[in-house]
Tab-separated table of C-alpha atoms in Angstrom:
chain	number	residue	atom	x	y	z
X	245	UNK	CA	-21.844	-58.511	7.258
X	246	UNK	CA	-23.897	-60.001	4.398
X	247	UNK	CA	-24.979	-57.654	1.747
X	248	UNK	CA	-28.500	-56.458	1.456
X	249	UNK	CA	-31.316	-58.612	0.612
X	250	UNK	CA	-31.026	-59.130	-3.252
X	251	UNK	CA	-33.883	-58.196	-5.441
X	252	UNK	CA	-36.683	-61.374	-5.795
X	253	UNK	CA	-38.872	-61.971	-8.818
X	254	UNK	CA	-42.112	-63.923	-7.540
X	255	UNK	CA	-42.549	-66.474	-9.730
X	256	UNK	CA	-45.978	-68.906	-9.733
X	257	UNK	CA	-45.632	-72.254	-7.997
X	258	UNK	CA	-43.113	-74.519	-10.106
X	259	UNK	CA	-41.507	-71.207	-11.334
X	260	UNK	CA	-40.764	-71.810	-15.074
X	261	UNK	CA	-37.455	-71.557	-16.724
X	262	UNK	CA	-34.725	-69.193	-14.868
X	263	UNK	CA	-34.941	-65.751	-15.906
X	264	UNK	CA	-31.387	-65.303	-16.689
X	265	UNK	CA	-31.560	-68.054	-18.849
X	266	UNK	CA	-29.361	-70.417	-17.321
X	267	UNK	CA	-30.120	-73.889	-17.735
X	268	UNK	CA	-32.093	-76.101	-15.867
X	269	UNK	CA	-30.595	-79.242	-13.083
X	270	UNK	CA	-34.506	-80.342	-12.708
X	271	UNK	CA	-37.392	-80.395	-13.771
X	272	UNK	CA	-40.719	-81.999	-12.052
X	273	UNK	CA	-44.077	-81.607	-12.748
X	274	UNK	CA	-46.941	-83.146	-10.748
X	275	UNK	CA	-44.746	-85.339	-8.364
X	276	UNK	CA	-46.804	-87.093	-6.054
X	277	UNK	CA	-45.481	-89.581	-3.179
X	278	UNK	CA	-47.946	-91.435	-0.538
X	279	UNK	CA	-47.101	-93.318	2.169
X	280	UNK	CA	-49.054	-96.013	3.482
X	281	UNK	CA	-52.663	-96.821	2.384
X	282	UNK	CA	-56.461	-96.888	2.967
X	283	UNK	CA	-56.992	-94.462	6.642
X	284	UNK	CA	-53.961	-94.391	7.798
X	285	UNK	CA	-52.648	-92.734	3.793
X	286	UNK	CA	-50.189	-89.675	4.170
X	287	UNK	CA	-49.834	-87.938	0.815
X	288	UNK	CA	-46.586	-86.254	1.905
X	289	UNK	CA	-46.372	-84.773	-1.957
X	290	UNK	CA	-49.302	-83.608	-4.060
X	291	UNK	CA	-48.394	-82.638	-6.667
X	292	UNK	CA	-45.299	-80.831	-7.213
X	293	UNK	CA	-44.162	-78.950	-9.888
X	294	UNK	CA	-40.490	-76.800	-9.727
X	295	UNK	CA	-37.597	-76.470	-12.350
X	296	UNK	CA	-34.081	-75.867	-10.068
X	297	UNK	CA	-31.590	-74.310	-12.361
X	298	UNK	CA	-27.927	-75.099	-13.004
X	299	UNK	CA	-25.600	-73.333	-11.819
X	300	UNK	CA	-27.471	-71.794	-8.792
X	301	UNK	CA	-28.210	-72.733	-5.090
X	302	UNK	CA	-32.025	-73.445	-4.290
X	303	UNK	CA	-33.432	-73.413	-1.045
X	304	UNK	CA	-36.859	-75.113	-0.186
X	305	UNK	CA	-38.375	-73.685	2.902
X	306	UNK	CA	-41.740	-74.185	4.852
X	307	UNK	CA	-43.218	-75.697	7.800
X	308	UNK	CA	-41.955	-78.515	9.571
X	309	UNK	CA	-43.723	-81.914	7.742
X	310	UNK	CA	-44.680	-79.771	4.477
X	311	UNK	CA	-42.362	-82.449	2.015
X	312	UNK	CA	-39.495	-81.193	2.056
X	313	UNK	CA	-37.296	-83.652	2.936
X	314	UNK	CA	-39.604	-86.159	0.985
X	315	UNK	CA	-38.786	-84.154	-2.101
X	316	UNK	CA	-34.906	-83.792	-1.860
X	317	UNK	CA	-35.252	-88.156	-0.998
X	318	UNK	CA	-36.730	-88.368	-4.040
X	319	UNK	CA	-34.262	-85.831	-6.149
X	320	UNK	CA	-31.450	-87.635	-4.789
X	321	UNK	CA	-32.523	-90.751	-6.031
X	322	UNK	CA	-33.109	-92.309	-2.340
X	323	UNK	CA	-37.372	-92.300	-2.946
X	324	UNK	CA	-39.435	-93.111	-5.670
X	325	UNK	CA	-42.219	-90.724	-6.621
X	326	UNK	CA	-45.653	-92.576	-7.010
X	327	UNK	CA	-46.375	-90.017	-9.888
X	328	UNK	CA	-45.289	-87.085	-12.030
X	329	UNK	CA	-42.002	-86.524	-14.106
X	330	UNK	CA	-38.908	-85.964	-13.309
X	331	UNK	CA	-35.605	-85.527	-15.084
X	332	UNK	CA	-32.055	-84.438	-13.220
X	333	UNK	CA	-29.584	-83.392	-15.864
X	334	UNK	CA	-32.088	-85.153	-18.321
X	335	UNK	CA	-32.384	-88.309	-16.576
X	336	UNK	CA	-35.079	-89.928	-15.725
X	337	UNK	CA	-34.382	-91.588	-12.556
X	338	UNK	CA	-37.487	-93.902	-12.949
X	339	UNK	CA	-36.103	-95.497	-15.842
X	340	UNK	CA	-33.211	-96.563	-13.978
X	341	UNK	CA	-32.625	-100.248	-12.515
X	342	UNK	CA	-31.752	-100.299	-9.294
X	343	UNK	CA	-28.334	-101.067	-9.833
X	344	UNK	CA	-28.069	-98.459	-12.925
X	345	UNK	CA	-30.013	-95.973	-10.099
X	346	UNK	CA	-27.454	-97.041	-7.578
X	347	UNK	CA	-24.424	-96.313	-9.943
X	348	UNK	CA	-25.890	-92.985	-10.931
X	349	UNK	CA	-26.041	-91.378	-7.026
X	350	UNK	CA	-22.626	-92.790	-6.164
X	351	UNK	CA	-21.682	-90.687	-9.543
X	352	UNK	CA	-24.140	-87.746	-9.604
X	353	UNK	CA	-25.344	-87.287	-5.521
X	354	UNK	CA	-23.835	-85.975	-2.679
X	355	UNK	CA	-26.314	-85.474	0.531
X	356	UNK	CA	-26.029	-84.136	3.706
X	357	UNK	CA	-28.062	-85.560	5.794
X	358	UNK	CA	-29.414	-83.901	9.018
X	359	UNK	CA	-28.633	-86.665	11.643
X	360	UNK	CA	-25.144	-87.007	9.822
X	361	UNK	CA	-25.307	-90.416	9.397
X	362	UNK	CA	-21.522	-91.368	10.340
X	363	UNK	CA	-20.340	-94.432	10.463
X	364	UNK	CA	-18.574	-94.909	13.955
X	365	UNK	CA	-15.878	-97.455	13.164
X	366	UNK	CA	-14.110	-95.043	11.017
X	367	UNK	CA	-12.326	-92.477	11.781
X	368	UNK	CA	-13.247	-88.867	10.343
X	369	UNK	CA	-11.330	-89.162	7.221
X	370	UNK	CA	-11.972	-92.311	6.553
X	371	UNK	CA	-15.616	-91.314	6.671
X	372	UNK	CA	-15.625	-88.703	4.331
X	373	UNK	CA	-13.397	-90.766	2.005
X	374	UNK	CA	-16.097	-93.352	1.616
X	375	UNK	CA	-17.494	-91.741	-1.789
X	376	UNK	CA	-14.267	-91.969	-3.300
X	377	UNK	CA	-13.790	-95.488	-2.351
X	378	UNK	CA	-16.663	-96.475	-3.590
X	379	UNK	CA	-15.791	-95.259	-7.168
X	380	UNK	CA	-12.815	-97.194	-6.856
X	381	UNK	CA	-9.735	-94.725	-6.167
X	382	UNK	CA	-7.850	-96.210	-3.387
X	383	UNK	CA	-8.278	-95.816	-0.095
X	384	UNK	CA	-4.903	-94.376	0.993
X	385	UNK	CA	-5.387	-91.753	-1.853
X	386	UNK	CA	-9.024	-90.845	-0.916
X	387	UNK	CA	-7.938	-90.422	2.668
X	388	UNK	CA	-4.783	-87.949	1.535
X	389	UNK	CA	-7.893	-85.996	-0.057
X	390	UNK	CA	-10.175	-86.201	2.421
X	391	UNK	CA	-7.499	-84.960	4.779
X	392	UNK	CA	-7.275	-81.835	2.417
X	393	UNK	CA	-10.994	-80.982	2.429
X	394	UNK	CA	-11.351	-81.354	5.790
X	395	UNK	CA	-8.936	-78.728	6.380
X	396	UNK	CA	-10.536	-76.618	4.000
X	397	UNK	CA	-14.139	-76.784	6.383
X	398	UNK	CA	-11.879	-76.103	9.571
X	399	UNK	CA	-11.001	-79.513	10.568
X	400	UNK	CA	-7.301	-79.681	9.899
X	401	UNK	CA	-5.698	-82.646	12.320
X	402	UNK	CA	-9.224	-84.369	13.350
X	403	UNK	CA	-8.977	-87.093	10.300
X	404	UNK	CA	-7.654	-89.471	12.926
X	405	UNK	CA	-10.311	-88.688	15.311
X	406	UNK	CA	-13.438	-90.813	15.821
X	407	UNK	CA	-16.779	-88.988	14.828
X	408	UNK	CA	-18.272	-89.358	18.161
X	409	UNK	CA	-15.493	-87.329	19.965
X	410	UNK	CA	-16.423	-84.474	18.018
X	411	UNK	CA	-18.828	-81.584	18.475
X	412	UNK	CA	-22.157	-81.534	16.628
X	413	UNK	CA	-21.259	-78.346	14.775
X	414	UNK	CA	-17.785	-80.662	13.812
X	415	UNK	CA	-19.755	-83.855	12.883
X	416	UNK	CA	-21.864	-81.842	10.852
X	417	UNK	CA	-18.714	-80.207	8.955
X	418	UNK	CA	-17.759	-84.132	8.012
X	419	UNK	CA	-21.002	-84.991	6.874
X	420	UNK	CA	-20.698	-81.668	3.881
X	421	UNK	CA	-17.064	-82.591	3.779
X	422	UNK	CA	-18.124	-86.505	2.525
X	423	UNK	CA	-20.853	-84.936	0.655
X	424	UNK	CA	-18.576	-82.777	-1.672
X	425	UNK	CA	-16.016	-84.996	-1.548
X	426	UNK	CA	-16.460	-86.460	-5.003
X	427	UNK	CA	-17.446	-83.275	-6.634
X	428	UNK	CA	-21.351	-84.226	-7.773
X	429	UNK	CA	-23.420	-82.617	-10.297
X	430	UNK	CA	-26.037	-82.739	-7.265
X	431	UNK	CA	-25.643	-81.319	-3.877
X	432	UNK	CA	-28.750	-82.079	-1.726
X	433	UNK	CA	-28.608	-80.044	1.844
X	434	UNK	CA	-31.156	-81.146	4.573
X	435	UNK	CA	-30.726	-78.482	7.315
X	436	UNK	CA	-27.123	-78.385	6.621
X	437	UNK	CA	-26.800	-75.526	9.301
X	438	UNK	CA	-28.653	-76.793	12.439
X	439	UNK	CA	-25.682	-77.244	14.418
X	440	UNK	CA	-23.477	-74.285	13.269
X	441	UNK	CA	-23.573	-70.995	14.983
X	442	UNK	CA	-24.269	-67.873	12.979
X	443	UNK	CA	-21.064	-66.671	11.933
X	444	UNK	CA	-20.071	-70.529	11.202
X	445	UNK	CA	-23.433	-71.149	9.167
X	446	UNK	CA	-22.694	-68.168	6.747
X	447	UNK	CA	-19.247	-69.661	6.250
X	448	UNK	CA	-20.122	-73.253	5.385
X	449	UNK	CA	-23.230	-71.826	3.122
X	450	UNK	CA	-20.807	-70.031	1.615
X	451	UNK	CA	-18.746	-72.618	1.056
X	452	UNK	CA	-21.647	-75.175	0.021
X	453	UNK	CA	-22.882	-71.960	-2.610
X	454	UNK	CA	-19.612	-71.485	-4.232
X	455	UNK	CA	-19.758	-75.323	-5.353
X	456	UNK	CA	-22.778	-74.523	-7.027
X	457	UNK	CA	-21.646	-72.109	-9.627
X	458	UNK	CA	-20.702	-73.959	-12.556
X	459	UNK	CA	-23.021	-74.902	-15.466
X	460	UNK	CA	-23.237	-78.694	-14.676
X	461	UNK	CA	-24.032	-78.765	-11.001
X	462	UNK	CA	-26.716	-77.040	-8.974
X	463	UNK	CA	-27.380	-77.521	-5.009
X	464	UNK	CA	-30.637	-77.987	-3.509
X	465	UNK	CA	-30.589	-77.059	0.443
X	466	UNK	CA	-33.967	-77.612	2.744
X	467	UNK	CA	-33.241	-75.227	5.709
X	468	UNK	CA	-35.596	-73.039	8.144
X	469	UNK	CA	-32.077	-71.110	8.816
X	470	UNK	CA	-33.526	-67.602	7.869
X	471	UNK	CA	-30.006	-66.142	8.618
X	472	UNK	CA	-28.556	-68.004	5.286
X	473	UNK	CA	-31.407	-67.041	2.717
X	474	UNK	CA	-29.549	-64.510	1.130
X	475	UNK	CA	-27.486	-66.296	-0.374
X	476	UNK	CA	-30.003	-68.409	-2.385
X	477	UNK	CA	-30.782	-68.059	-6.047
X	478	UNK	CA	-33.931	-69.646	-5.652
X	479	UNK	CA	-36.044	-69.750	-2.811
X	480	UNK	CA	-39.150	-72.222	-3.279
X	481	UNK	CA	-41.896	-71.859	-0.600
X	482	UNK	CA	-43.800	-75.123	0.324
X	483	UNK	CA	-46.794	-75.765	2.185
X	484	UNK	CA	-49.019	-79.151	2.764
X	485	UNK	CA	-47.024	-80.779	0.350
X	486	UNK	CA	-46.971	-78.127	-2.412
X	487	UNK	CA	-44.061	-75.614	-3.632
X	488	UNK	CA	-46.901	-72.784	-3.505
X	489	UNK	CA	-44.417	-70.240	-5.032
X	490	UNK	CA	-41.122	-69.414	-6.417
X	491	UNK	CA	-38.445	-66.133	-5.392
X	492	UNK	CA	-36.112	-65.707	-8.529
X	493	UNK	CA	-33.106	-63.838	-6.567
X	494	UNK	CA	-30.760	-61.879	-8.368
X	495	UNK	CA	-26.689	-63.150	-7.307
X	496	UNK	CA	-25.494	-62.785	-4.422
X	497	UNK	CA	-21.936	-61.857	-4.690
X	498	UNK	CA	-19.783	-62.328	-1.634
X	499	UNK	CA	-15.853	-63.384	-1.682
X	500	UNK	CA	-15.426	-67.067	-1.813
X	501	UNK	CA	-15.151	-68.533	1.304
X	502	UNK	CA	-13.606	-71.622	3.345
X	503	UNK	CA	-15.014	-72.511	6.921
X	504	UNK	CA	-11.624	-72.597	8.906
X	505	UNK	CA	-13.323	-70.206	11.632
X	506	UNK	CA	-15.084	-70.983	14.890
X	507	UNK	CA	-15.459	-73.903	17.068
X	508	UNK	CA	-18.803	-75.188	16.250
């Protein structure tokens, strides 16, 4: 069972540096993104200000069509903001030409998306060995190590498989697996639990959260998975396409954890 609900600080919206003085991932103040113009305008972020620290897990969590995926797109490197600053381990992702921006999330980025987005003319490993690939290791070497992480999510002796044959709760498990792959400074989570049981969820959260803790990475997960908040850092609220406030959470210590249980 998980431990008790840590202790929060409530912070005011953006939240200011980390209490515990750990460094901060990213910093944005007064992003802003619009989509379409004139009437038929939605300003799906007005405004947002939030630092995410290093070393920590951050969850952002609010109603459905709030931002929230808008703002992870836009972390990742996938969106450009309209407006406002932001800098992810001190870059400044506008600055970037698109093929210096498209070098830097094949380098920095993993994301899990919430539809999975597998491709299905490869096979499982080959899947989550794309990242690898595409920083030029070879392939038979980035399909030896995909092999290993997929065992290490509970998917030992699918790599051969094709993505469709599998469960949702599987396919979803290949999506983080290709995600972490690489080993990014940035882990971006959109409802990385949707299609996990319970017992399954905690596991791969657990699993996601222990790649977070280490001074150069952080992981940024949108969820409305209530079951997994306690094992956030930081929990940012959003609302109408603010982050309206900020829970500093004190660590949550649990053993570290692989996913090699359940079905799902």
């Amino acid at each position: 069972m998980p431990d008790a609900t840590p202790s929060t600080q409530h912070a005011a919206p953006g939240g200011g540096p980390p209490p515990d003085g750990r460094p901060l991932a990213i910093r944005l103040r007064a992003v802003a993104k619009t989509f379409g113009k004139g009437e038929s305008a939605v300003r799906a972020l007005r405004g947002v200000d939030l630092d995410v620290p290093a070393g920590a897990l951050t969850m952002l969590v609010g109603p459905s069509g709030c931002g929230k995926t808008t703002l992870i797109s836009i972390l990742a490197g996938l969106l450009a903001r309209d407006a406002g600053e932001l800098a992810v381990f001190g870059q400044d992702l506008g600055a970037l030409r698109r093929d210096r921006l498209s070098a830097w999330r094949r380098d920095n980025v993993g994301f899990i998306f919430q539809q999975f987005n597998l491709v299905p003319q490869l096979t499982v490993a080959e899947n989550v060995s794309v990242p690898l690939v595409l920083k030029g290791e070879s392939v038979g070497a980035a399909v030896r190590k995909a092999h290993d992480i997929l065992a290490t999510l509970g998917l030992e002796g699918r790599g051969a498989s094709a993505p469709l044959k599998l469960s949702g709760g599987q396919q979803q498990r290949v999506a983080i697996a290709r995600a972490l792959i690489h080993e990014p400074r940035l882990l971006v989570c959109d409802e990385p639990t949707s299609a996990l049981d319970a017992e399954l969820g905690r596991r791969v959260m657990g699993f996601i959260r222990d790649r977070s803790r280490s001074p150069d990475r952080a992981v940024v997960v949108v969820t409305h998975d209530d079951r997994i908040f306690h094992l956030a850092d930081t929990i940012a609220h959003m609302d109408d396409g603010l982050v309206r406030s900020v829970e500093r959470r004190a660590p949550h210590i649990e053993p570290p954890q692989t996913a090699k249980q359940g079905s799902a």
